[in-house]
Tab-separated table of C-alpha atoms in Angstrom:
chain	number	residue	atom	x	y	z
A	542	MET	CA	0.214	-0.245	0.265
A	543	GLU	CA	1.524	3.632	-0.797
A	544	THR	CA	0.025	6.836	-0.773
A	545	THR	CA	-0.279	8.638	-3.340
A	546	LEU	CA	-1.691	12.463	-4.573
A	547	ARG	CA	-5.315	13.534	-5.891
A	548	CYS	CA	-4.318	17.313	-6.392
A	549	PRO	CA	-2.208	18.376	-9.830
A	550	VAL	CA	1.488	19.518	-8.599
A	551	ARG	CA	2.752	21.673	-11.566
A	552	ASN	CA	6.146	23.383	-10.155
A	553	ALA	CA	6.339	24.258	-6.333
A	554	ASP	CA	4.252	27.370	-6.175
A	555	ASP	CA	1.121	24.644	-6.235
A	556	PHE	CA	2.303	23.931	-2.349
A	557	ALA	CA	1.246	27.298	-1.131
A	558	TYR	CA	-2.924	26.153	-2.513
A	559	TRP	CA	-2.063	22.796	-1.344
A	560	TYR	CA	0.256	23.688	2.183
A	561	THR	CA	1.126	26.846	3.613
A	562	PRO	CA	-0.118	29.773	3.461
A	563	GLY	CA	-3.431	28.664	1.089
A	564	VAL	CA	-4.313	25.252	3.698
A	565	ALA	CA	-4.687	27.867	6.324
A	566	ALA	CA	-8.524	29.057	4.788
A	567	SER	CA	-9.452	25.101	4.492
A	568	CYS	CA	-8.809	25.059	8.490
A	569	LEU	CA	-10.161	28.310	9.504
A	570	GLU	CA	-13.464	27.130	7.372
A	571	ILE	CA	-13.470	23.834	9.236
A	572	LYS	CA	-13.336	25.653	12.520
A	573	ARG	CA	-16.194	27.954	11.693
A	574	ASN	CA	-18.238	24.712	9.984
A	575	PRO	CA	-16.931	21.388	11.025
A	576	ASP	CA	-19.164	19.427	8.213
A	577	LYS	CA	-16.733	21.300	5.571
A	578	VAL	CA	-13.875	18.801	6.457
A	579	TYR	CA	-15.462	16.350	4.436
A	580	GLU	CA	-15.462	18.344	1.690
A	581	TYR	CA	-11.344	20.105	2.340
A	582	THR	CA	-10.074	16.943	3.550
A	583	SER	CA	-9.794	13.181	2.490
A	584	LYS	CA	-12.287	12.202	5.286
A	585	TRP	CA	-14.848	11.616	3.017
A	586	ASN	CA	-13.604	8.360	1.077
A	587	THR	CA	-11.298	6.921	3.804
A	588	ILE	CA	-11.189	4.729	6.444
A	589	ALA	CA	-9.300	2.913	9.537
A	590	VAL	CA	-9.187	-0.911	9.454
A	591	ILE	CA	-7.996	-1.817	13.162
A	592	SER	CA	-7.352	-4.623	14.823
A	593	ASP	CA	-5.535	-6.020	18.208
A	594	GLY	CA	-4.300	-9.317	16.208
A	595	SER	CA	-6.348	-11.734	18.530
A	596	ARG	CA	-7.770	-13.637	16.469
A	597	VAL	CA	-6.216	-13.338	12.798
A	598	LEU	CA	-7.957	-15.434	10.366
A	599	GLY	CA	-7.417	-19.114	11.226
A	600	LEU	CA	-4.681	-18.460	13.095
A	601	GLY	CA	-5.487	-17.324	16.532
A	602	ASP	CA	-3.716	-14.814	18.299
A	603	ILE	CA	-0.670	-13.585	16.547
A	604	GLY	CA	-0.482	-10.311	17.728
A	605	PRO	CA	-0.174	-6.925	16.132
A	606	LYS	CA	2.835	-7.060	13.981
A	607	ALA	CA	1.600	-10.434	12.924
A	608	GLY	CA	-1.751	-9.319	11.958
A	609	LEU	CA	-0.615	-6.340	9.858
A	610	PRO	CA	-0.332	-7.822	6.749
A	611	VAL	CA	-3.846	-8.938	6.799
A	612	MET	CA	-4.973	-5.228	7.200
A	613	GLU	CA	-3.025	-3.916	4.878
A	614	GLY	CA	-5.202	-7.110	2.147
A	615	LYS	CA	-8.320	-5.713	3.320
A	616	ALA	CA	-7.389	-2.011	2.587
A	617	LEU	CA	-6.313	-3.570	-0.724
A	618	LEU	CA	-9.907	-5.164	-1.447
A	619	PHE	CA	-11.642	-1.602	0.039
A	620	LYS	CA	-9.565	-0.017	-2.617
A	621	TYR	CA	-9.353	-2.294	-5.419
A	622	LEU	CA	-13.557	-3.394	-5.012
A	623	GLY	CA	-14.925	-0.644	-3.483
A	624	GLY	CA	-12.800	2.777	-4.379
A	625	VAL	CA	-12.705	3.286	-0.484
A	626	ASP	CA	-9.175	4.595	1.276
A	627	CYS	CA	-8.668	2.629	4.169
A	628	VAL	CA	-5.643	2.667	6.691
A	629	ALA	CA	-4.485	-0.324	7.973
A	630	ILE	CA	-3.775	-0.216	12.064
A	631	THR	CA	-3.183	-2.355	14.688
A	632	LEU	CA	-2.813	-1.836	18.520
A	633	ASP	CA	-0.424	-3.279	20.705
A	634	THR	CA	-3.169	-3.796	23.474
A	635	HIS	CA	-5.917	-6.757	23.916
A	636	ASP	CA	-7.863	-4.639	26.667
A	637	PRO	CA	-11.307	-3.937	25.097
A	638	ASP	CA	-11.388	-0.162	27.124
A	639	GLU	CA	-8.193	0.652	25.101
A	640	ILE	CA	-9.187	-0.367	21.991
A	641	ILE	CA	-12.671	1.815	22.438
A	642	ARG	CA	-10.746	4.908	23.862
A	643	THR	CA	-8.216	4.530	20.944
A	644	VAL	CA	-11.197	4.293	18.438
A	645	LEU	CA	-12.751	7.530	19.664
A	646	LEU	CA	-9.463	9.053	19.565
A	647	LEU	CA	-8.798	8.684	16.383
A	648	GLN	CA	-12.323	9.312	14.234
A	649	PRO	CA	-11.666	12.808	13.627
A	650	SER	CA	-9.548	11.468	10.691
A	651	PHE	CA	-11.562	9.009	9.116
A	652	GLY	CA	-15.283	8.867	7.725
A	653	GLY	CA	-15.407	4.988	9.506
A	654	ILE	CA	-13.825	2.532	11.237
A	655	ASN	CA	-13.530	-1.415	10.196
A	656	LEU	CA	-12.641	-3.504	13.117
A	657	GLU	CA	-11.119	-7.000	12.621
A	658	ASP	CA	-10.355	-10.049	13.690
A	659	LEU	CA	-10.756	-9.237	17.292
A	660	SER	CA	-11.516	-12.375	19.967
A	661	GLN	CA	-14.821	-13.018	21.269
A	662	PRO	CA	-16.617	-12.239	23.934
A	663	LYS	CA	-15.338	-8.743	24.046
A	664	CYS	CA	-15.703	-7.671	20.125
A	665	PHE	CA	-19.246	-7.583	20.696
A	666	ARG	CA	-18.602	-5.174	23.281
A	667	ILE	CA	-16.609	-3.644	21.378
A	668	LEU	CA	-18.617	-2.761	18.526
A	669	ASP	CA	-22.032	-2.262	20.337
A	670	THR	CA	-20.439	0.135	22.675
A	671	LEU	CA	-18.629	1.865	19.246
A	672	ARG	CA	-21.848	1.816	17.760
A	673	GLN	CA	-23.407	4.017	20.674
A	674	GLN	CA	-21.015	6.527	21.486
A	675	ALA	CA	-19.047	7.438	18.047
A	676	GLU	CA	-19.925	10.003	15.781
A	677	ILE	CA	-19.060	8.489	12.505
A	678	PRO	CA	-19.921	4.518	10.998
A	679	VAL	CA	-18.252	1.567	12.688
A	680	TRP	CA	-18.429	-1.664	11.464
A	681	HIS	CA	-17.426	-5.227	13.054
A	682	ASP	CA	-16.675	-6.743	9.373
A	683	ASP	CA	-15.933	-10.446	10.699
A	684	GLN	CA	-19.569	-10.501	12.900
A	685	GLN	CA	-21.284	-8.141	10.117
A	686	GLY	CA	-19.841	-8.604	7.001
A	687	THR	CA	-19.858	-12.621	7.610
A	688	ALA	CA	-23.458	-12.200	8.369
A	689	THR	CA	-24.824	-10.183	5.880
A	690	VAL	CA	-23.042	-12.453	2.770
A	691	THR	CA	-24.091	-15.278	4.176
A	692	LEU	CA	-27.660	-14.212	4.825
A	693	ALA	CA	-27.696	-13.230	0.847
A	694	GLY	CA	-26.646	-16.740	0.435
A	695	LEU	CA	-28.992	-18.219	2.081
A	696	THR	CA	-32.017	-16.136	1.097
A	697	ASN	CA	-30.998	-17.215	-2.860
A	698	ALA	CA	-30.215	-20.924	-1.312
A	699	LEU	CA	-33.588	-21.271	0.290
A	700	ARG	CA	-35.112	-19.958	-3.278
A	701	VAL	CA	-33.155	-22.515	-4.842
A	702	VAL	CA	-34.889	-25.442	-2.849
A	703	GLU	CA	-38.341	-23.458	-2.260
A	704	LYS	CA	-38.114	-22.975	1.167
A	705	GLN	CA	-39.378	-20.383	3.218
A	706	LEU	CA	-37.039	-18.674	5.878
A	707	GLY	CA	-39.764	-18.310	9.005
A	708	GLN	CA	-40.507	-22.134	8.400
A	709	VAL	CA	-36.984	-24.124	7.794
A	710	LYS	CA	-34.608	-25.402	10.892
A	711	ILE	CA	-31.420	-23.904	10.950
A	712	VAL	CA	-28.219	-25.642	12.517
A	713	PHE	CA	-25.624	-23.206	12.964
A	714	VAL	CA	-22.397	-25.672	13.672
A	715	GLY	CA	-19.612	-23.240	15.794
A	716	SER	CA	-20.483	-20.354	18.528
A	717	GLY	CA	-17.858	-17.863	17.460
A	718	SER	CA	-18.283	-13.645	17.111
A	719	ALA	CA	-19.055	-14.937	12.874
A	720	ASN	CA	-21.810	-17.414	13.634
A	721	ILE	CA	-23.454	-15.215	16.432
A	722	ALA	CA	-23.676	-12.498	14.374
A	723	CYS	CA	-24.926	-14.721	11.527
A	724	ALA	CA	-27.907	-16.088	13.908
A	725	ARG	CA	-28.585	-12.541	14.997
A	726	LEU	CA	-28.953	-11.114	11.795
A	727	ILE	CA	-30.861	-14.292	10.001
A	728	PHE	CA	-33.656	-14.445	12.692
A	729	ALA	CA	-33.806	-10.804	12.806
A	730	ARG	CA	-34.773	-10.896	8.712
A	731	GLY	CA	-37.596	-14.019	9.883
A	732	ALA	CA	-36.037	-17.336	10.941
A	733	ASP	CA	-37.886	-18.397	13.795
A	734	PRO	CA	-34.971	-18.800	16.940
A	735	GLY	CA	-37.333	-21.918	18.850
A	736	ARG	CA	-37.017	-23.619	15.550
A	737	CYS	CA	-33.141	-23.611	15.338
A	738	LEU	CA	-30.281	-24.597	17.102
A	739	VAL	CA	-26.605	-23.659	18.003
A	740	VAL	CA	-24.089	-26.065	18.546
A	741	ASP	CA	-20.533	-24.779	20.232
A	742	SER	CA	-17.678	-27.841	21.050
A	743	LYS	CA	-19.844	-28.756	23.899
A	744	GLY	CA	-23.095	-29.714	22.480
A	745	ILE	CA	-26.585	-27.733	21.146
A	746	LEU	CA	-27.058	-24.743	23.404
A	747	GLY	CA	-29.765	-24.514	25.580
A	748	THR	CA	-31.178	-23.416	28.719
A	749	HIS	CA	-29.919	-27.152	29.865
A	750	ARG	CA	-26.091	-25.176	29.731
A	751	GLU	CA	-25.074	-24.813	33.434
A	752	ASP	CA	-21.727	-24.183	32.204
A	753	LEU	CA	-22.741	-20.966	29.957
A	754	GLU	CA	-25.494	-20.247	32.817
A	755	ARG	CA	-22.437	-19.912	35.207
A	756	ARG	CA	-20.796	-17.998	32.857
A	757	ARG	CA	-23.928	-15.965	31.708
A	758	PHE	CA	-22.727	-12.780	32.405
A	759	GLU	CA	-19.188	-12.792	30.540
A	760	LEU	CA	-20.830	-14.782	27.575
A	761	VAL	CA	-23.565	-12.730	27.463
A	762	GLU	CA	-24.363	-13.283	23.542
A	763	LYS	CA	-24.235	-16.949	23.768
A	764	TRP	CA	-26.450	-17.052	27.206
A	765	LYS	CA	-29.141	-15.089	25.146
A	766	LEU	CA	-29.221	-17.637	22.350
A	767	CYS	CA	-29.347	-20.055	25.194
A	768	ASN	CA	-32.535	-18.870	25.900
A	769	SER	CA	-33.912	-17.607	22.076
A	770	THR	CA	-32.790	-21.417	20.469
A	771	ASN	CA	-33.937	-24.703	20.756
A	772	SER	CA	-37.259	-24.729	21.502
A	773	GLU	CA	-37.302	-28.628	22.503
A	774	GLY	CA	-34.690	-28.888	24.662
A	775	LEU	CA	-32.360	-31.379	22.471
A	776	SER	CA	-29.206	-32.254	23.938
A	777	GLY	CA	-26.630	-34.015	22.242
A	778	GLY	CA	-23.736	-32.857	19.226
A	779	ILE	CA	-23.698	-31.778	15.215
A	780	ALA	CA	-24.793	-35.174	14.602
A	781	GLU	CA	-28.279	-35.257	16.896
A	782	ALA	CA	-28.997	-31.505	15.947
A	783	LEU	CA	-28.736	-32.002	11.780
A	784	ALA	CA	-31.550	-34.601	12.294
A	785	GLY	CA	-34.084	-33.319	10.320
A	786	ALA	CA	-32.716	-29.904	9.266
A	787	ASP	CA	-33.391	-27.746	6.403
A	788	VAL	CA	-30.074	-25.684	6.397
A	789	LEU	CA	-26.861	-25.848	8.181
A	790	ILE	CA	-24.447	-23.034	8.517
A	791	ALA	CA	-20.845	-23.831	9.850
A	792	LEU	CA	-18.353	-21.348	11.175
A	793	SER	CA	-16.447	-23.645	13.104
A	794	LYS	CA	-13.273	-25.977	12.921
A	795	PRO	CA	-11.474	-26.219	9.532
A	796	GLY	CA	-12.151	-30.001	8.254
A	797	PRO	CA	-12.635	-32.403	6.759
A	798	GLY	CA	-14.589	-34.287	8.790
A	799	THR	CA	-15.918	-31.722	11.222
A	800	ILE	CA	-19.276	-32.443	9.377
A	801	ARG	CA	-19.474	-35.525	8.537
A	802	PRO	CA	-21.287	-37.350	5.401
A	803	GLU	CA	-23.458	-39.234	7.564
A	804	TRP	CA	-24.855	-36.962	10.366
A	805	ILE	CA	-25.862	-34.611	6.357
A	806	SER	CA	-27.496	-37.578	5.358
A	807	ARG	CA	-30.087	-37.667	8.153
A	808	MET	CA	-31.044	-33.980	7.420
A	809	ALA	CA	-34.430	-32.686	5.351
A	810	PRO	CA	-35.486	-33.074	2.192
A	811	ARG	CA	-33.330	-30.722	-0.209
A	812	ALA	CA	-31.019	-29.570	2.413
A	813	VAL	CA	-28.560	-26.402	2.354
A	814	VAL	CA	-24.905	-26.901	3.591
A	815	PHE	CA	-22.831	-23.530	4.233
A	816	ALA	CA	-19.665	-25.063	5.471
A	817	CYS	CA	-17.590	-21.799	5.698
A	818	ALA	CA	-14.313	-22.623	7.622
A	819	ASN	CA	-11.370	-21.810	6.525
A	820	PRO	CA	-8.806	-22.418	4.650
A	821	VAL	CA	-9.816	-26.129	4.985
A	822	PRO	CA	-14.552	-26.889	4.715
A	823	GLU	CA	-15.599	-28.724	7.718
A	824	VAL	CA	-16.853	-30.945	5.075
A	825	TRP	CA	-15.953	-31.629	1.101
A	826	PRO	CA	-18.341	-29.967	-1.142
A	827	TRP	CA	-18.497	-33.695	-2.808
A	828	GLU	CA	-18.995	-35.586	-0.025
A	829	ALA	CA	-22.018	-33.306	1.374
A	830	LYS	CA	-23.495	-33.443	-2.399
A	831	GLU	CA	-22.944	-37.188	-2.419
A	832	ALA	CA	-24.881	-37.207	1.178
A	833	GLY	CA	-27.899	-35.779	-0.112
A	834	ALA	CA	-27.510	-31.828	0.130
A	835	GLU	CA	-28.982	-30.135	-2.981
A	836	VAL	CA	-26.821	-26.795	-2.429
A	837	VAL	CA	-23.290	-26.086	-0.452
A	838	ALA	CA	-21.524	-23.055	-0.395
A	839	THR	CA	-17.966	-22.800	1.173
A	840	GLY	CA	-16.043	-19.644	2.224
A	841	ARG	CA	-13.197	-20.518	-0.877
A	842	SER	CA	-13.035	-19.468	-4.242
A	843	ASP	CA	-12.225	-22.788	-6.354
A	844	PHE	CA	-15.280	-24.465	-5.130
A	845	PRO	CA	-18.798	-23.051	-6.563
A	846	ASN	CA	-20.524	-20.601	-4.221
A	847	GLN	CA	-18.022	-18.664	-2.806
A	848	VAL	CA	-19.340	-17.231	0.483
A	849	ASN	CA	-16.817	-14.492	1.509
A	850	ASN	CA	-17.448	-11.186	3.261
A	851	SER	CA	-15.222	-9.365	0.552
A	852	LEU	CA	-18.559	-9.539	-1.690
A	853	CYS	CA	-20.146	-7.294	0.713
A	854	PHE	CA	-17.943	-4.771	3.064
A	855	PRO	CA	-16.641	-2.819	-0.017
A	856	GLY	CA	-19.819	-2.028	-1.301
A	857	ILE	CA	-21.439	-1.325	2.206
A	858	PHE	CA	-18.482	0.978	2.923
A	859	ARG	CA	-18.917	2.927	-0.908
A	860	GLY	CA	-22.553	3.790	0.389
A	861	VAL	CA	-22.122	5.033	3.491
A	862	LEU	CA	-19.471	7.407	2.767
A	863	ASP	CA	-21.274	8.725	-0.264
A	864	ILE	CA	-24.475	8.902	1.718
A	865	ARG	CA	-22.555	10.217	4.978
A	866	ALA	CA	-24.700	7.640	6.748
A	867	ARG	CA	-24.044	7.739	11.043
A	868	THR	CA	-23.942	4.238	11.655
A	869	ILE	CA	-24.657	0.916	9.696
A	870	THR	CA	-27.954	-0.238	10.948
A	871	ASP	CA	-28.877	-4.092	10.300
A	872	ASP	CA	-31.639	-2.799	7.702
A	873	MET	CA	-28.861	-1.543	5.922
A	874	CYS	CA	-27.193	-5.237	6.128
A	875	PHE	CA	-30.408	-6.191	4.707
A	876	ALA	CA	-30.497	-3.885	1.811
A	877	ALA	CA	-26.656	-4.838	1.152
A	878	ALA	CA	-27.654	-9.206	1.328
A	879	ASP	CA	-30.855	-8.349	-1.190
A	880	ALA	CA	-29.229	-6.270	-3.681
A	881	LEU	CA	-26.429	-9.145	-3.656
A	882	ALA	CA	-28.702	-11.605	-3.659
A	883	GLY	CA	-30.451	-10.083	-6.553
A	884	SER	CA	-27.498	-9.743	-8.475
A	885	VAL	CA	-27.243	-13.388	-9.768
A	886	GLY	CA	-30.738	-12.742	-11.291
A	887	GLY	CA	-31.547	-15.575	-14.016
A	888	GLN	CA	-28.289	-17.237	-13.493
A	889	LEU	CA	-29.910	-18.826	-10.270
A	890	SER	CA	-29.082	-22.221	-9.607
A	891	SER	CA	-27.804	-24.458	-7.130
A	892	GLU	CA	-24.157	-24.182	-8.142
A	893	LYS	CA	-24.517	-20.181	-8.462
A	894	ILE	CA	-26.455	-19.014	-5.145
A	895	LEU	CA	-23.951	-15.399	-5.173
A	896	PRO	CA	-21.798	-13.336	-7.690
A	897	GLY	CA	-18.422	-13.640	-7.591
A	898	MET	CA	-15.692	-10.950	-6.807
A	899	GLU	CA	-15.447	-10.702	-10.456
A	900	ASP	CA	-18.922	-9.598	-11.194
A	901	TRP	CA	-17.541	-5.876	-9.884
A	902	GLU	CA	-20.783	-4.193	-10.714
A	903	ILE	CA	-22.403	-5.387	-7.960
A	904	PHE	CA	-20.522	-3.349	-5.698
A	905	PRO	CA	-22.005	0.275	-6.807
A	906	LYS	CA	-25.073	-1.589	-6.855
A	907	MET	CA	-25.070	-2.385	-3.214
A	908	ALA	CA	-23.159	0.771	-2.398
A	909	ALA	CA	-26.801	2.544	-3.732
A	910	ALA	CA	-29.176	-0.282	-1.748
A	911	VAL	CA	-27.143	0.891	1.421
A	912	GLY	CA	-27.514	4.892	0.723
A	913	MET	CA	-31.423	4.520	0.200
A	914	GLU	CA	-31.584	2.476	3.247
A	915	ALA	CA	-29.334	5.065	5.265
A	916	GLN	CA	-31.965	7.737	4.159
A	917	LYS	CA	-35.107	6.314	4.688
A	918	ALA	CA	-33.748	5.941	8.228
A	919	GLY	CA	-32.866	9.151	8.913
A	920	ILE	CA	-29.086	9.297	9.403
A	921	ALA	CA	-27.626	10.053	6.050
A	922	GLY	CA	-25.976	13.649	5.744
A	923	PHE	CA	-28.073	14.386	2.804
A	924	GLU	CA	-30.084	13.150	0.123
A	925	LYS	CA	-29.606	11.157	-2.989
A	926	SER	CA	-31.390	9.333	-5.755
A	927	TYR	CA	-30.756	5.840	-6.123
A	928	ASP	CA	-29.353	6.522	-9.561
A	929	GLU	CA	-27.137	9.459	-8.635
A	930	LEU	CA	-25.932	7.098	-5.700
A	931	TYR	CA	-25.111	4.383	-8.459
A	932	GLU	CA	-23.319	6.530	-10.929
A	933	SER	CA	-21.327	7.715	-8.098
A	934	ALA	CA	-20.356	4.927	-6.632
A	935	LYS	CA	-19.988	2.611	-10.416
A	936	ARG	CA	-17.852	6.394	-11.009
A	937	ILE	CA	-15.237	6.357	-8.180
A	938	ILE	CA	-14.807	2.082	-7.659
A	939	GLN	CA	-14.248	2.619	-11.982
A	940	ARG	CA	-11.499	4.895	-11.143
A	941	SER	CA	-9.937	2.520	-8.558
A	942	ARG	CA	-9.650	-0.227	-11.123
A	943	ASN	CA	-8.196	2.122	-13.808
A	944	LEU	CA	-5.116	3.985	-11.396
A	945	THR	CA	-4.343	0.323	-10.699
A	946	GLU	CA	-4.507	-1.049	-14.212
A	947	LEU	CA	-2.494	2.328	-15.182
A	948	MET	CA	0.082	1.833	-12.573
A	949	MET	CA	0.681	-1.863	-13.957
A	950	GLU	CA	0.635	-0.907	-17.429
A	951	LYS	CA	3.503	2.265	-16.811
A	952	GLY	CA	5.455	-0.277	-14.831
A	953	PHE	CA	4.858	1.557	-11.438
A	954	ILE	CA	3.438	-1.857	-10.054
A	955	PRO	CA	5.944	-4.169	-10.515
A	956	GLU	CA	4.701	-7.637	-12.260
A	957	ALA	CA	3.683	-10.439	-10.557
A	958	PRO	CA	6.514	-13.154	-9.985
A	959	GLU	CA	6.134	-16.391	-11.963
A	960	SER	CA	4.017	-18.925	-9.982
A	961	PRO	CA	6.186	-22.693	-9.809
A	962	GLU	CA	3.474	-23.840	-12.179
A	963	GLU	CA	4.254	-20.663	-14.630
A	964	GLU	CA	7.670	-21.309	-14.381
A	965	ALA	CA	7.267	-25.253	-15.274
A	966	ASP	CA	4.804	-24.816	-18.009
A	967	ALA	CA	7.593	-22.465	-19.869
C-alpha cells in the first residue's frame, strides 16, 4: 500500500495552495463549520481497519505485527473493489476499553471504522459501545460482513430449494463471533429462533447448559442464544442437531471431518449446507452433495458458491461514505444482502447462489441500496436518488480499478512473479 496524490502539482508554486499559506483557509472554514472537513480533506473517503491481532483468520492470537498483513490485504480489497481509501492500524493492546478509547480518539481523521480480527467475547462489547458513542459509522466485518453475505447466500439457496425462511430449521455449527452474528441477523430477518439450534464444541446450546449459565455475564451473547433457540430442549452434538434440519451454517473447526457425510444424510430433503471454515471446509462439497445436500457453499473461491464477506464490505462502505451515514444498521445490512442476492438474476442455480468478486458492478448496486436505506432511516448526511448513488459509486470504483491497471501498465506496480506452475509450463 502507498499514499498517492489527488491534486495536481505543476511546480513548487502549487505547494502554496495545498500547504502553507493557502491551507489555512481550509482550516478556518472547518473551524467555523466542522462538516466542511468532508469537503476539504480526504475524510469523506477514508476509513481505518483496526485490529489487535487477537483472532486473525484461522491463525489465532498472533499479535498486532503478525496481523498487519491481513489488515493491509483488507485495505487492498477496500480500494480495488470499493474505491475506499483505507489505513491499516494494529494496536498493541488486548484491553477492550483501550481499543474503544483509541478508536474514539482516532475518529476525527476518518469517515468510518472497520474493526477486524478481534477475539470474542470482547468483540461484541467493543462494537456495541462504539456504535453508541462514535460519531462515524463503526462496523465489525467478522460479525456484520460475514452475517450479511451469509444472509444473501441463504436467501438465494432457499429460493433454489423452494423453502421459506420462517419455516426452516437451521443448525449453526460454531459459536464464534461470526456465527453468532449470522444467527442474530438471520433471526432478525424472519427465521424462527425456536426452530433453530446452535452447536458449540460441547454440544447444543440451550437452557440446560449449566456451564454457560455460570458464565452468562461473561458470555452474554451465547447465553442469549441458549434462551432464544432450541425450544424443544434438545441435547447432544452435531449429529443430533442435524437430524431433520433444512439448513446447516458451519463456521467452526476446519475440516475435513468436522461435519460427517452421514450426519448430512439425516437432514431434511433438499438440504442446504454452508461449510465455511477456512482454509478447509468442515466437509468437502462433493461429500455433502453425495450425502444428499442440494446446495453446498464454502468460503473458498475454488469451489462453486463462495460465501465470503469480501462480496459485501466494499460496497457497504462505499454506500455509507457516499451518503455520510452516521451508523450501519441491520436494515442497511438487509438492503445490501438483497442487492447482492438479486445480482445473480436468471443465473440462479444450485451451483450459483451468489455472484463472484469479478462481477464488480455488484458493489455500486450494494452502495446505492445501502445509501437509500440510510436515508429512509433518517441517518444520512444528505439526500440523493438511487441513480445518483449508483452512478457516483460506479465512477469511484471504476477510477480505482483504472488507476491500478494504469500503474501496472506503466510499470509503477511491478509485474507479478511467476508461480512454480507457470515456471514449469515455460
